[in-house]
mmCIF file of C-alpha atoms in Angstrom:
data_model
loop_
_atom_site.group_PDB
_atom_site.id
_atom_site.type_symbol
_atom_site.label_atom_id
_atom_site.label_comp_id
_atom_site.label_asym_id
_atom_site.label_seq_id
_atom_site.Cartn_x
_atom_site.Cartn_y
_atom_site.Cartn_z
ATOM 1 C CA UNK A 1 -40.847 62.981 4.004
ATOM 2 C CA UNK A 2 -40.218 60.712 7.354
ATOM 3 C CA UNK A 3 -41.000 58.105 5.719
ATOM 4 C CA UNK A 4 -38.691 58.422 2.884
ATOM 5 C CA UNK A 5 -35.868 58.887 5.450
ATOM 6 C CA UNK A 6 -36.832 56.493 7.448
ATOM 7 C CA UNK A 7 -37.230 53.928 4.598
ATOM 8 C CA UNK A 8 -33.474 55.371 3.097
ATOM 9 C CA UNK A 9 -31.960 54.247 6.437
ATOM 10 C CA UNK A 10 -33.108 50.433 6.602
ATOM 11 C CA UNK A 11 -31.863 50.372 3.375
ATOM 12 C CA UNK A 12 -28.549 51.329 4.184
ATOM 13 C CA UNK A 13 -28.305 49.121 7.464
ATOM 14 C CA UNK A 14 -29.353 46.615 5.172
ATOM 15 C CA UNK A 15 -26.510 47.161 2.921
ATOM 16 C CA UNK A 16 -24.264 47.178 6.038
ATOM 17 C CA UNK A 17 -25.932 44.002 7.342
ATOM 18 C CA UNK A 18 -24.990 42.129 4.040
ATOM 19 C CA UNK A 19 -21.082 43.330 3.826
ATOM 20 C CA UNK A 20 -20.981 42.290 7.412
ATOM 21 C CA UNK A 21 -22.504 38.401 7.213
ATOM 22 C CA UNK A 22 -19.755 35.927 6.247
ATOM 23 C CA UNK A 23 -20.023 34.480 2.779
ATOM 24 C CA UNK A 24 -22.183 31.618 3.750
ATOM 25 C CA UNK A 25 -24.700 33.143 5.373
ATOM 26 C CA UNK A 26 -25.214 35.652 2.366
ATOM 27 C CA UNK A 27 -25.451 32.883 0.182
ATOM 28 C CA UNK A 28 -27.860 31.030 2.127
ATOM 29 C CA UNK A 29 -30.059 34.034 2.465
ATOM 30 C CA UNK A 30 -29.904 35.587 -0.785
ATOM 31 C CA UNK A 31 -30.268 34.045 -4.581
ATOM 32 C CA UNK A 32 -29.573 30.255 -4.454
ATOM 33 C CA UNK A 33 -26.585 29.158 -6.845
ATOM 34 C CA UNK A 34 -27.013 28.868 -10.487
ATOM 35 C CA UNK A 35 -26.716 25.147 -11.735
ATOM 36 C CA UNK A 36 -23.951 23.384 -13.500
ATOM 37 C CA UNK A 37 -25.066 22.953 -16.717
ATOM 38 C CA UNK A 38 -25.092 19.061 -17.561
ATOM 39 C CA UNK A 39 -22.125 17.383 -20.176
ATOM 40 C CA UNK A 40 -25.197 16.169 -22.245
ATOM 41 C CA UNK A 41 -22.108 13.727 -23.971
ATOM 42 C CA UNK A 42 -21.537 12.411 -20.578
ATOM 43 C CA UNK A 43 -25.177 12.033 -20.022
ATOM 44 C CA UNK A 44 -25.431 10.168 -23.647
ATOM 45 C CA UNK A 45 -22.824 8.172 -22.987
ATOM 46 C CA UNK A 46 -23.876 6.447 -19.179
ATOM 47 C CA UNK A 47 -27.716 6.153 -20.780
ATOM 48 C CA UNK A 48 -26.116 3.857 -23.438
ATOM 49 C CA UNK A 49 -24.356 1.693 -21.170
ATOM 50 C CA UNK A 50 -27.419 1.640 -19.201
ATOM 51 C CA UNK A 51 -26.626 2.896 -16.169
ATOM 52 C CA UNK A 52 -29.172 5.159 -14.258
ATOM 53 C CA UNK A 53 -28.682 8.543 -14.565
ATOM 54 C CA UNK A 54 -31.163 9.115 -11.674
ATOM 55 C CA UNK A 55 -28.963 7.290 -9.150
ATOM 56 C CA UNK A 56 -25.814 9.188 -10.454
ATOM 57 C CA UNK A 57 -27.582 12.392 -10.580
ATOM 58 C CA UNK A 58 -28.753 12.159 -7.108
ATOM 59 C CA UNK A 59 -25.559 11.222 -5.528
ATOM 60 C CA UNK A 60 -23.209 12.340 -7.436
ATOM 61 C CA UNK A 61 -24.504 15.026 -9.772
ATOM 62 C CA UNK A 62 -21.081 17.220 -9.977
ATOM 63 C CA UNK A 63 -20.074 14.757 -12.401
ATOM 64 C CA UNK A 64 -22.514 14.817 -15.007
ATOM 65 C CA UNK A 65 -21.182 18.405 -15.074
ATOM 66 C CA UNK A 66 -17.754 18.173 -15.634
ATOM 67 C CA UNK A 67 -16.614 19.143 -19.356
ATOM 68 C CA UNK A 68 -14.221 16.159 -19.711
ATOM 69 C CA UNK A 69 -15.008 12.631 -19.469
ATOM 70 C CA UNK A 70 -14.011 9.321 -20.708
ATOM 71 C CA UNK A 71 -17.100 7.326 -20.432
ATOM 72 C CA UNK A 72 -16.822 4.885 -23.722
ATOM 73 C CA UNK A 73 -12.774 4.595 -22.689
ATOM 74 C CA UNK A 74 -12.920 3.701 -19.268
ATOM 75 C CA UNK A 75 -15.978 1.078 -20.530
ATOM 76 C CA UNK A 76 -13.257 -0.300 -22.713
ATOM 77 C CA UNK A 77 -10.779 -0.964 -20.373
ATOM 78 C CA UNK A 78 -13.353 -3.033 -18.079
ATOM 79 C CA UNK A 79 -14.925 -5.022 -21.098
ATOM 80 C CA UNK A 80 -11.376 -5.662 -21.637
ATOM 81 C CA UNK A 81 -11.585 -7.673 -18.626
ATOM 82 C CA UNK A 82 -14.158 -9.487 -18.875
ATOM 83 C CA UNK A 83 -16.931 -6.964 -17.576
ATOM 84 C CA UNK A 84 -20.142 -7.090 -19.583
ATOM 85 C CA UNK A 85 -22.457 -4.599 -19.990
ATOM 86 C CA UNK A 86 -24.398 -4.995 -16.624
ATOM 87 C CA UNK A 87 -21.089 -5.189 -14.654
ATOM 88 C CA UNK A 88 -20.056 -1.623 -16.271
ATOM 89 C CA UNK A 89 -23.249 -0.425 -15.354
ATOM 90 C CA UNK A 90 -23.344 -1.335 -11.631
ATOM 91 C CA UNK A 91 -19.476 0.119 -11.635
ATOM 92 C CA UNK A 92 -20.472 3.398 -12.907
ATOM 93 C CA UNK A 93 -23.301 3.955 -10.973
ATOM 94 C CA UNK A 94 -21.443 2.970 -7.424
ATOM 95 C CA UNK A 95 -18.499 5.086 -8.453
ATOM 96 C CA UNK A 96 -18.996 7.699 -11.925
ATOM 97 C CA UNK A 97 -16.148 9.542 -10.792
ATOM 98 C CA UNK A 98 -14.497 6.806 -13.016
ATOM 99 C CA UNK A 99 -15.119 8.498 -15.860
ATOM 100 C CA UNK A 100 -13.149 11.035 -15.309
ATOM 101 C CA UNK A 101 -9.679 9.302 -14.684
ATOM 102 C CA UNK A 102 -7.919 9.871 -18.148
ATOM 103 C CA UNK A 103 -7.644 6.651 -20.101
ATOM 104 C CA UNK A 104 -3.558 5.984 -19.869
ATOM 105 C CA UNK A 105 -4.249 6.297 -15.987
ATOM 106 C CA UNK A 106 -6.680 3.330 -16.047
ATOM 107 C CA UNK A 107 -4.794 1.672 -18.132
ATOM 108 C CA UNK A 108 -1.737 2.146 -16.107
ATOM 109 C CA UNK A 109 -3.753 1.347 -12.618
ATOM 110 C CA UNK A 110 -4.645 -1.642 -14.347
ATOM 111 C CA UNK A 111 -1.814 -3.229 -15.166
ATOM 112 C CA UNK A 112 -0.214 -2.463 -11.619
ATOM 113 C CA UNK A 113 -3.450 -4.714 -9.531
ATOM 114 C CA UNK A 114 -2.689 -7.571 -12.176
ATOM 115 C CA UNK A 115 0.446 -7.802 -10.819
ATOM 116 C CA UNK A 116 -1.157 -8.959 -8.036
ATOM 117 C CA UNK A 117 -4.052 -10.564 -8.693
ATOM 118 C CA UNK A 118 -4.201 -14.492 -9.845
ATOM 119 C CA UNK A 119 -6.540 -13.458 -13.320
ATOM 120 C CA UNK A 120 -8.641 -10.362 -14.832
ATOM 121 C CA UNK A 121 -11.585 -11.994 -13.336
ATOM 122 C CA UNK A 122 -10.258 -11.678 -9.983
ATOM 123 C CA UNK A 123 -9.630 -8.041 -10.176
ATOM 124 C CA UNK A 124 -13.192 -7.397 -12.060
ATOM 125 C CA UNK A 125 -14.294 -8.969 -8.878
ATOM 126 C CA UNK A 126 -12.197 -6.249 -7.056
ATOM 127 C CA UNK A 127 -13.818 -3.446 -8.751
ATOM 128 C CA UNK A 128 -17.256 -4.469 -8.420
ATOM 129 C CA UNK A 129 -17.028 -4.613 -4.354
ATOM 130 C CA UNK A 130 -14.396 -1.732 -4.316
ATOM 131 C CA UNK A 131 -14.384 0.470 -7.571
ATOM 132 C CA UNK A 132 -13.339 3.344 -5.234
ATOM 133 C CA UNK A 133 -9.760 1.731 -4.591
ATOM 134 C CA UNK A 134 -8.962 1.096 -7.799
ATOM 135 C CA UNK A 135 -9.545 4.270 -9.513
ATOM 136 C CA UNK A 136 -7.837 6.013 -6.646
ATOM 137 C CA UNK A 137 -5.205 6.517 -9.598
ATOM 138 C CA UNK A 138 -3.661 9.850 -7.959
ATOM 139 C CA UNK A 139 -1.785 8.039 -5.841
ATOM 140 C CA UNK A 140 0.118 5.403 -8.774
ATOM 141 C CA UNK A 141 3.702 6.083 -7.400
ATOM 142 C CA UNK A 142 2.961 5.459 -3.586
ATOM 143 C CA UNK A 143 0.989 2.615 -4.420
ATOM 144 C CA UNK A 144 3.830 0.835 -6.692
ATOM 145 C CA UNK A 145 6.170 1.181 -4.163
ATOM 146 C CA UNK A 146 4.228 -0.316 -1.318
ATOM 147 C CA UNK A 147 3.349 -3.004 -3.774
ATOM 148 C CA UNK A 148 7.195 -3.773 -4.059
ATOM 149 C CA UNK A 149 7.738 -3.067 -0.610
ATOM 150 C CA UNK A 150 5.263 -6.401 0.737
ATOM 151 C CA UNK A 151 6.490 -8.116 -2.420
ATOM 152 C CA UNK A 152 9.895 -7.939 -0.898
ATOM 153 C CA UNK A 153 8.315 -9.515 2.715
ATOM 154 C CA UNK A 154 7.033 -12.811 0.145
ATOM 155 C CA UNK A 155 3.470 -11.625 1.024
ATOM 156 C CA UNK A 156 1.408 -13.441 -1.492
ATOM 157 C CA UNK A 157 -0.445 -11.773 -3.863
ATOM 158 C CA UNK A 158 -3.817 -12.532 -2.507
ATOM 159 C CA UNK A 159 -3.202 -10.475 1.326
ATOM 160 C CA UNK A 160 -1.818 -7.886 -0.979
ATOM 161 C CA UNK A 161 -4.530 -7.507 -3.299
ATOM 162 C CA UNK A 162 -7.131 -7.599 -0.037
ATOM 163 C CA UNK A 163 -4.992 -4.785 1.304
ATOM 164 C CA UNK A 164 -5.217 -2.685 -1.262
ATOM 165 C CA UNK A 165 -9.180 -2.769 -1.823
ATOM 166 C CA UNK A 166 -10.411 -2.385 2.017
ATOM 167 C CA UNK A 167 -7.283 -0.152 2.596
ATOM 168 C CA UNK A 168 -6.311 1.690 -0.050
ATOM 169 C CA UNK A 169 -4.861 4.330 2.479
ATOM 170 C CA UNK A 170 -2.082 2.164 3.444
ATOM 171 C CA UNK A 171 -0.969 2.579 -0.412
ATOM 172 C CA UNK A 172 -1.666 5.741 -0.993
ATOM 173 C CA UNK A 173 1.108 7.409 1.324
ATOM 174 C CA UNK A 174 4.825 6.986 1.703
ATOM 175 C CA UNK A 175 6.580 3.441 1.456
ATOM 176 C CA UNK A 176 8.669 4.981 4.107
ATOM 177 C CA UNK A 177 5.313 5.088 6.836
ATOM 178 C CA UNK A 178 4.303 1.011 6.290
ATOM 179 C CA UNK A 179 7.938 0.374 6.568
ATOM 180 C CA UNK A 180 7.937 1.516 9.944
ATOM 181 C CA UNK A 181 4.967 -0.129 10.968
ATOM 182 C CA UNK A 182 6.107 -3.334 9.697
ATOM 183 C CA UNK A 183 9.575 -2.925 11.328
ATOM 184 C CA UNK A 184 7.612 -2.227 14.591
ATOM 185 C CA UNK A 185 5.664 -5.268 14.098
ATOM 186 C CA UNK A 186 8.575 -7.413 13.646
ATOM 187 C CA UNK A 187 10.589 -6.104 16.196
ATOM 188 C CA UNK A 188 7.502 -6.726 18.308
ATOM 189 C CA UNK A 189 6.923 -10.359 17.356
ATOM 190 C CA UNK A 190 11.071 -11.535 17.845
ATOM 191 C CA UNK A 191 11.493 -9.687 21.099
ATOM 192 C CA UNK A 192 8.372 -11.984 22.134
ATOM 193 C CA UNK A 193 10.464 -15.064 21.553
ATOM 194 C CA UNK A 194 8.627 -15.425 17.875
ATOM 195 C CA UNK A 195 10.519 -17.480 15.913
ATOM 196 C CA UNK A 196 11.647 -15.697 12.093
ATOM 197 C CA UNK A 197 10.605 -18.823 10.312
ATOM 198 C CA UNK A 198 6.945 -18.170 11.471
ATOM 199 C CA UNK A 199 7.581 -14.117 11.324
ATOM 200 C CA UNK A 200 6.245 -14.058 7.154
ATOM 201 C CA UNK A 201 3.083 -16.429 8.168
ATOM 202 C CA UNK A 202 2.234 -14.137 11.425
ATOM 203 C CA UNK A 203 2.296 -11.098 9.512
ATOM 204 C CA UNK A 204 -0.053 -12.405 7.455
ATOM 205 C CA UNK A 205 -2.575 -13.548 9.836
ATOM 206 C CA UNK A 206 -2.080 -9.548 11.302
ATOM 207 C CA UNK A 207 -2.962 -8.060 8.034
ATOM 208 C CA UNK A 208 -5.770 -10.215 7.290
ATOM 209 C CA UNK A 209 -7.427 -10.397 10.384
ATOM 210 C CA UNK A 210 -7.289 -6.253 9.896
ATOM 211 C CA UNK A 211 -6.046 -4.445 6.738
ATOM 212 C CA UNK A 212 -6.425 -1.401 8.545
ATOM 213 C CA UNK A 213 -3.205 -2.025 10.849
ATOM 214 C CA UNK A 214 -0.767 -0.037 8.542
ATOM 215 C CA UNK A 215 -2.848 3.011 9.162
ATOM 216 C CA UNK A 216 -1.719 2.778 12.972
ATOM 217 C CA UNK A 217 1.237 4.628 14.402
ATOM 218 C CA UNK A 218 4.024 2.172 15.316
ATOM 219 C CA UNK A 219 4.003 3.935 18.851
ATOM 220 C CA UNK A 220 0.282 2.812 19.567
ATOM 221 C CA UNK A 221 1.750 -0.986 18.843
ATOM 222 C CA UNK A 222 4.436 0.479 21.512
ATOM 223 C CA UNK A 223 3.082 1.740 23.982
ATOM 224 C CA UNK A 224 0.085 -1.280 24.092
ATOM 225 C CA UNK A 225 2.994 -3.407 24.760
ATOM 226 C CA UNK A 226 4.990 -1.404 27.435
ATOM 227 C CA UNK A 227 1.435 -1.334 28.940
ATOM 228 C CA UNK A 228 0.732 -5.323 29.575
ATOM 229 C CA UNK A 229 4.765 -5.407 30.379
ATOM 230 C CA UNK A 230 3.907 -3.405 33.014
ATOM 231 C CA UNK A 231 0.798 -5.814 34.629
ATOM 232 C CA UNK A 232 3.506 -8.142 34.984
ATOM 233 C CA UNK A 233 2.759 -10.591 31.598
ATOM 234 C CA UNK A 234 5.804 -12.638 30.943
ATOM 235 C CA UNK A 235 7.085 -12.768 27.345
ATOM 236 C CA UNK A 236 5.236 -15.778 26.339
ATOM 237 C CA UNK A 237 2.223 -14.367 28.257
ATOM 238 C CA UNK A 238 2.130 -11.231 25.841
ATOM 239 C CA UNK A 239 3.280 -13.240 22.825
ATOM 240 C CA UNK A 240 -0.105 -15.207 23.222
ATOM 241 C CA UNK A 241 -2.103 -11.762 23.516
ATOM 242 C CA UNK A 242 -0.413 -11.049 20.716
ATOM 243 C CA UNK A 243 -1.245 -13.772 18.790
ATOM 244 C CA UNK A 244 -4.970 -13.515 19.892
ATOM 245 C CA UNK A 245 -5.273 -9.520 19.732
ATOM 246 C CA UNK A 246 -3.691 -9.751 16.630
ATOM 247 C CA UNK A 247 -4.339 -6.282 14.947
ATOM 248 C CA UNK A 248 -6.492 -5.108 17.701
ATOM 249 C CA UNK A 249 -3.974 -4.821 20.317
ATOM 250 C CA UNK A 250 -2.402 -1.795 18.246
ATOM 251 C CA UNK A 251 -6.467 -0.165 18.543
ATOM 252 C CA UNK A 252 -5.741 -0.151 22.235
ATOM 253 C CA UNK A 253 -5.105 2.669 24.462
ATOM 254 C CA UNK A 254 -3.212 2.371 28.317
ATOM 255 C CA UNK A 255 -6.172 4.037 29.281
ATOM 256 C CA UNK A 256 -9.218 2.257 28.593
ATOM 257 C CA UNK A 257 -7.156 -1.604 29.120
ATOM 258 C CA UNK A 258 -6.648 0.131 32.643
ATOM 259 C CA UNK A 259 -10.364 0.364 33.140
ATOM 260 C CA UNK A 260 -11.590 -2.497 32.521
ATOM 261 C CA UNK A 261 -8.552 -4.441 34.129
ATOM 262 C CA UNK A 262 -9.759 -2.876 37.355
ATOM 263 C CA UNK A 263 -13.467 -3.398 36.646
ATOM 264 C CA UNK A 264 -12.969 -6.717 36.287
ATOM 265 C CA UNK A 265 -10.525 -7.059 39.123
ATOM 266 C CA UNK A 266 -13.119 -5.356 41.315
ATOM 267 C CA UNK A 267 -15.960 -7.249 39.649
ATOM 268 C CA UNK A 268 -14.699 -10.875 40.401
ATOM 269 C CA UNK A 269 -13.061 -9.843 43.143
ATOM 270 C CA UNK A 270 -9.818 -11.552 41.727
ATOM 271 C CA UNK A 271 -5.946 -11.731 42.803
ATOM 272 C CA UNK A 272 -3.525 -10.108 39.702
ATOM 273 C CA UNK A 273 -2.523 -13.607 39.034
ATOM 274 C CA UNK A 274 -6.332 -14.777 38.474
ATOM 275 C CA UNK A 275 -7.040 -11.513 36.282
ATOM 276 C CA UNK A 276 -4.011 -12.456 34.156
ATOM 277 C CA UNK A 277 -5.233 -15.740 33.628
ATOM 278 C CA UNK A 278 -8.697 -14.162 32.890
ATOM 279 C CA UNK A 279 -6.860 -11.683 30.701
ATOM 280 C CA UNK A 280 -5.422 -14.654 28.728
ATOM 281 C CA UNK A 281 -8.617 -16.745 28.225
ATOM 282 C CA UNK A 282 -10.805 -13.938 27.431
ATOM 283 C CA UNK A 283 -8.535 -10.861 25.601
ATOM 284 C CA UNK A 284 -11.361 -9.599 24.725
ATOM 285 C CA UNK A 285 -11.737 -7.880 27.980
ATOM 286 C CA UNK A 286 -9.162 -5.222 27.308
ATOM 287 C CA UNK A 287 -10.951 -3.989 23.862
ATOM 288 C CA UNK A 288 -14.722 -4.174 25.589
ATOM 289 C CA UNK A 289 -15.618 -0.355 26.715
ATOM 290 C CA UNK A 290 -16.338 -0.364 30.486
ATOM 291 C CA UNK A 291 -20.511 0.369 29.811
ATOM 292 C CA UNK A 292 -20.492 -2.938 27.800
ATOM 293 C CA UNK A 293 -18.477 -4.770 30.652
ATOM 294 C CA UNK A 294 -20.773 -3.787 33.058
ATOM 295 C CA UNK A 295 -23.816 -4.832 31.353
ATOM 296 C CA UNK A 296 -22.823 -8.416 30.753
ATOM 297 C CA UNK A 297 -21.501 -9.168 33.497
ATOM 298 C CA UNK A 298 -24.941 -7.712 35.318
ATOM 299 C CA UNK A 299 -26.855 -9.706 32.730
ATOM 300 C CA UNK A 300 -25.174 -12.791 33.754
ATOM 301 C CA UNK A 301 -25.773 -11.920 37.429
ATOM 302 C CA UNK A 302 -29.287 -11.335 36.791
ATOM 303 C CA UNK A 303 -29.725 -14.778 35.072
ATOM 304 C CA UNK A 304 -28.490 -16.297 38.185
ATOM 305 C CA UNK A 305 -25.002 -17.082 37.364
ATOM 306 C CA UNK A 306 -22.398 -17.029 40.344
ATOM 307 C CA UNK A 307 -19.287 -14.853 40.149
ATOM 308 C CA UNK A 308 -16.678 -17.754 40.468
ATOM 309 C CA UNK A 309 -18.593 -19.260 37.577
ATOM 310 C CA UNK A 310 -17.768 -16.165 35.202
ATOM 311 C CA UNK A 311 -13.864 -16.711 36.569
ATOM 312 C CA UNK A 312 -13.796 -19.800 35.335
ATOM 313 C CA UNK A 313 -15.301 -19.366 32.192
ATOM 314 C CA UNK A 314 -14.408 -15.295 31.161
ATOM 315 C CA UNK A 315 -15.046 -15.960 27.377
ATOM 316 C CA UNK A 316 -18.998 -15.853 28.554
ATOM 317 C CA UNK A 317 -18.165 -12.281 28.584
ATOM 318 C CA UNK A 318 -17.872 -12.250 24.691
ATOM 319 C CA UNK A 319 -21.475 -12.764 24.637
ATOM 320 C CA UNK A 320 -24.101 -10.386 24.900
ATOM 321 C CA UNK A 321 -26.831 -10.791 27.566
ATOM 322 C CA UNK A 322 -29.540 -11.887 24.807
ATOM 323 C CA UNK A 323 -27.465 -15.077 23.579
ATOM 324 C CA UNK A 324 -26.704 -15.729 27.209
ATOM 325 C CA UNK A 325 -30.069 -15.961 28.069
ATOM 326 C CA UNK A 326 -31.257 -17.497 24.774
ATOM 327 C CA UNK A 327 -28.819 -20.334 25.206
ATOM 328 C CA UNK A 328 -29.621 -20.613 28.950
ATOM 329 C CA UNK A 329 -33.119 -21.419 27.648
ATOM 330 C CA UNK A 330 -31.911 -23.802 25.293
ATOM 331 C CA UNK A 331 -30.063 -26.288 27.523
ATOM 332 C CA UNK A 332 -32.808 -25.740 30.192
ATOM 333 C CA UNK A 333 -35.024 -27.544 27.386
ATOM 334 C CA UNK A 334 -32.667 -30.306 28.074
ATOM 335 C CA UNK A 335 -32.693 -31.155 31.258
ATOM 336 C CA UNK A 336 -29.486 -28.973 32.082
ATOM 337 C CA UNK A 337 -29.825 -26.353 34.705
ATOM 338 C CA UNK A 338 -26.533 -23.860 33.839
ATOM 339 C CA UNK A 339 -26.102 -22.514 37.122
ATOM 340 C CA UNK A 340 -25.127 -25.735 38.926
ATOM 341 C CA UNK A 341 -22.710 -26.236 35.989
ATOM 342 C CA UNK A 342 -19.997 -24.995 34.003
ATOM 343 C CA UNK A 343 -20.501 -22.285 31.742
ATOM 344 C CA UNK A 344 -17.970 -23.820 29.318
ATOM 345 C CA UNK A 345 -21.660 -25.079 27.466
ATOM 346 C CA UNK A 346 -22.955 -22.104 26.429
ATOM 347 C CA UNK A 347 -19.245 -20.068 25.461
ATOM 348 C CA UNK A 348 -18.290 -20.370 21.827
ATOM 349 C CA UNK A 349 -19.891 -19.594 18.164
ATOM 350 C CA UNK A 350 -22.862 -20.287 17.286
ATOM 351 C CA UNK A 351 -21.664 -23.424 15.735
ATOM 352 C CA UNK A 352 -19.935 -24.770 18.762
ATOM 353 C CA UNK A 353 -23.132 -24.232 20.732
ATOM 354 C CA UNK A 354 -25.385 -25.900 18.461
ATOM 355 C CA UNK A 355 -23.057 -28.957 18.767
ATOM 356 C CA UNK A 356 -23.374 -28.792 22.409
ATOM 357 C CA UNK A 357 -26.938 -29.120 22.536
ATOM 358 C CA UNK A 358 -26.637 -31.322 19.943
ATOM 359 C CA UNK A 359 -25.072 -33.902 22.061
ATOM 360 C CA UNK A 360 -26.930 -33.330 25.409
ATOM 361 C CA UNK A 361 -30.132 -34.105 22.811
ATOM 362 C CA UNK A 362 -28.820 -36.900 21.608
ATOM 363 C CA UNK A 363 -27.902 -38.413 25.316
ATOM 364 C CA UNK A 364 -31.091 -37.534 26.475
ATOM 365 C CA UNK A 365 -33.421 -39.229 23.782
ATOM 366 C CA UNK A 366 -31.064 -42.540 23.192
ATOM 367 C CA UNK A 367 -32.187 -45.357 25.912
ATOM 368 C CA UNK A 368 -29.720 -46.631 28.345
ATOM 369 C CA UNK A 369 -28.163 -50.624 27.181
ATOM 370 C CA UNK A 370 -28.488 -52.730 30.292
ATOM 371 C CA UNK A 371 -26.343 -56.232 29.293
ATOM 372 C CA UNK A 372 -27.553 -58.514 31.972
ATOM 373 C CA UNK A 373 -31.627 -57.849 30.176
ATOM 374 C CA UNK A 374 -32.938 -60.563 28.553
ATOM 375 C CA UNK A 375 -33.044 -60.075 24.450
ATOM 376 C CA UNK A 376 -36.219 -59.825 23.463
ATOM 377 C CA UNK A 377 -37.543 -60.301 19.722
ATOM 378 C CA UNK A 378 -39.552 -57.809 17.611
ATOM 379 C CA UNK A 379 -42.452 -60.256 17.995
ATOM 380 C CA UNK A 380 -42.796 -60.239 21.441
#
């Protein structure tokens, strides 16, 4: 009889346990979720255009289970372009949500990237690196009148079309937002002394360099600005950041350009007037987090550089510590021994460097002319 009672009372608690767990944790512990039956038309329909159903199932099963789809339509539309039947396939199986835009909507989305794109080739191209962006088709009305919008600035088509692939959430929202962002920009750019002949051409560079800019608040673009005004950078000074920053410049925060203009104030022990003119070779500094700061310029202290040689050449701090030492290497190979020289040999691309050496290689192996030698033939 206690152990009836006993065994009654767990019960309950248990009972009470249950009511009292949050949804989650009931579901976790208890029966696991009954599974979405599969749209075997859907399933049908992919397998014919032979895309794998094994890769869609695994990462993104919910659609195979969706009661409405418009796999054979939506194939359609991108044969209609010039897709053939391996194209569709690589499509569906990087983005089968496709399938469920309705047909008109496609259609629709369609003809709106044409209007901005040189050829139906060129947009297939689109779609195969970015099938997300384009059948983001929610969003047709915002994305029209953005579209109309940077028409209206005589951006060509090709910036426009970039734009819209790597960031279709510039086009998704509000004309009204990129409108501000622009009129920040070109505020920015006249009060700089820019000239409004160049203003279309600059913009450009901006929104190629970074597509994302849009996406930025026209305060950050603000108060970057009022920030560098306040280090004492004359107009033309800041116009030349500007240039070279490009988008990143509206990335930066007061904050962290504040830390690493005093690191590297403190680090090469400079006067304001020598860390502006480091600032304006290397603007790279003001993006770099302080940890990575630090660690180059210790790497290039540990390789036996001298600290007036990093002043004179800042853009060495674009470099990480393993090119600076592999290049080091390289020239040493040469015959040239960095650290009595300039460090202007080993800053650059990769390209630039390999000319370098090139040359130094070239001056070492070719034998010095002397004209007062007598010529001598072949023979003796």
């Amino acid at each position: 009889m206690m152990l009836r009672v006993t065994s009654a009372s767990l019960c309950a608690s248990c009972q009470r346990m249950r009511l009292l767990l949050p949804p989650s944790v009931s579901a976790s512990s208890g029966t696991p979720p009954i599974k979405r039956q599969e749209n075997q038309r859907t399933v049908s329909s992919l397998y014919e255009l032979s895309v794998d159903i094994r890769k869609v199932r695994k990462f993104k099963g919910w659609v195979l289970s969706e009661s409405t789809a418009y796999v054979s339509e939506t194939a359609d539309v991108l044969r209609d372009m010039g897709a053939d039947t391996a194209v569709i396939a690589r499509i569906l199986e990087t983005h089968p949500e496709a399938v469920l835009c309705r047909p008109e909507e496609v259609v629709a989305q369609r003809d709106l990237w044409e209007s901005v794109c040189s050829s139906k080739r060129t947009l297939l191209n689109i779609i195969e690196k970015f099938p997300a962006s384009f059948f983001s088709v929610n969003h047709h009305s915002n994305q029209r009148a953005n579209i109309l919008y940077l028409q209206s600035l005589r951006l060509c088509k090709r910036i426009i079309s970039k734009l819209m692939a790597s960031a279709p959430q510039s086009f998704s929202r509000p004309v009204e937002s990129n409108k501000e962002v622009i009129h920040t920009l070109r505020e920015t750019y006249l009060d700089l002394g820019g000239d409004e002949a160049n203003l279309r051409i600059w913009l450009q560079k901006l929104l190629t360099q970074n597509p994302h800019i849009l996406l930025r608040p026209a305060e950050a673009w603000r108060d970057s600005l009022s920030f560098l005004r306040e280090q004492g950078f004359t107009t033309e000074e800041l116009l030349s950041l500007v240039s070279s920053l490009r988008a990143s410049i509206a990335e930066l925060k007061p904050e962290s350009m504040q830390q690493a203009l005093d690191y590297i104030e403190g680090a090469l022990n400079c006067s304001k007037d020598e860390l502006k003119k480091v600032v304006i070779q290397c603007p790279a500094v003001l993006y770099y987090s302080l940890p990575m700061l630090a660690g180059r310029f210790q790497g290039l202290m540990d390789a036996g550089m001298s600290i007036q040689q990093v002043k004179e050449s800042p853009n060495v701090l674009e470099l990480t510590t393993q090119i600076v030492l592999y290049r080091i290497q390289k020239l040493a190979s040469y015959g040239y021994d960095v650290r009595s020289g300039s460090l202007d040999l080993i800053v650059g691309t990769k390209k630039d460097f390999e000319m370098t050496y090139t040359k130094l290689n070239l001056r070492q192996q070719r034998p010095l002319f002397n004209p007062v030698a007598p010529l001598r033939s072949v023979e003796e």
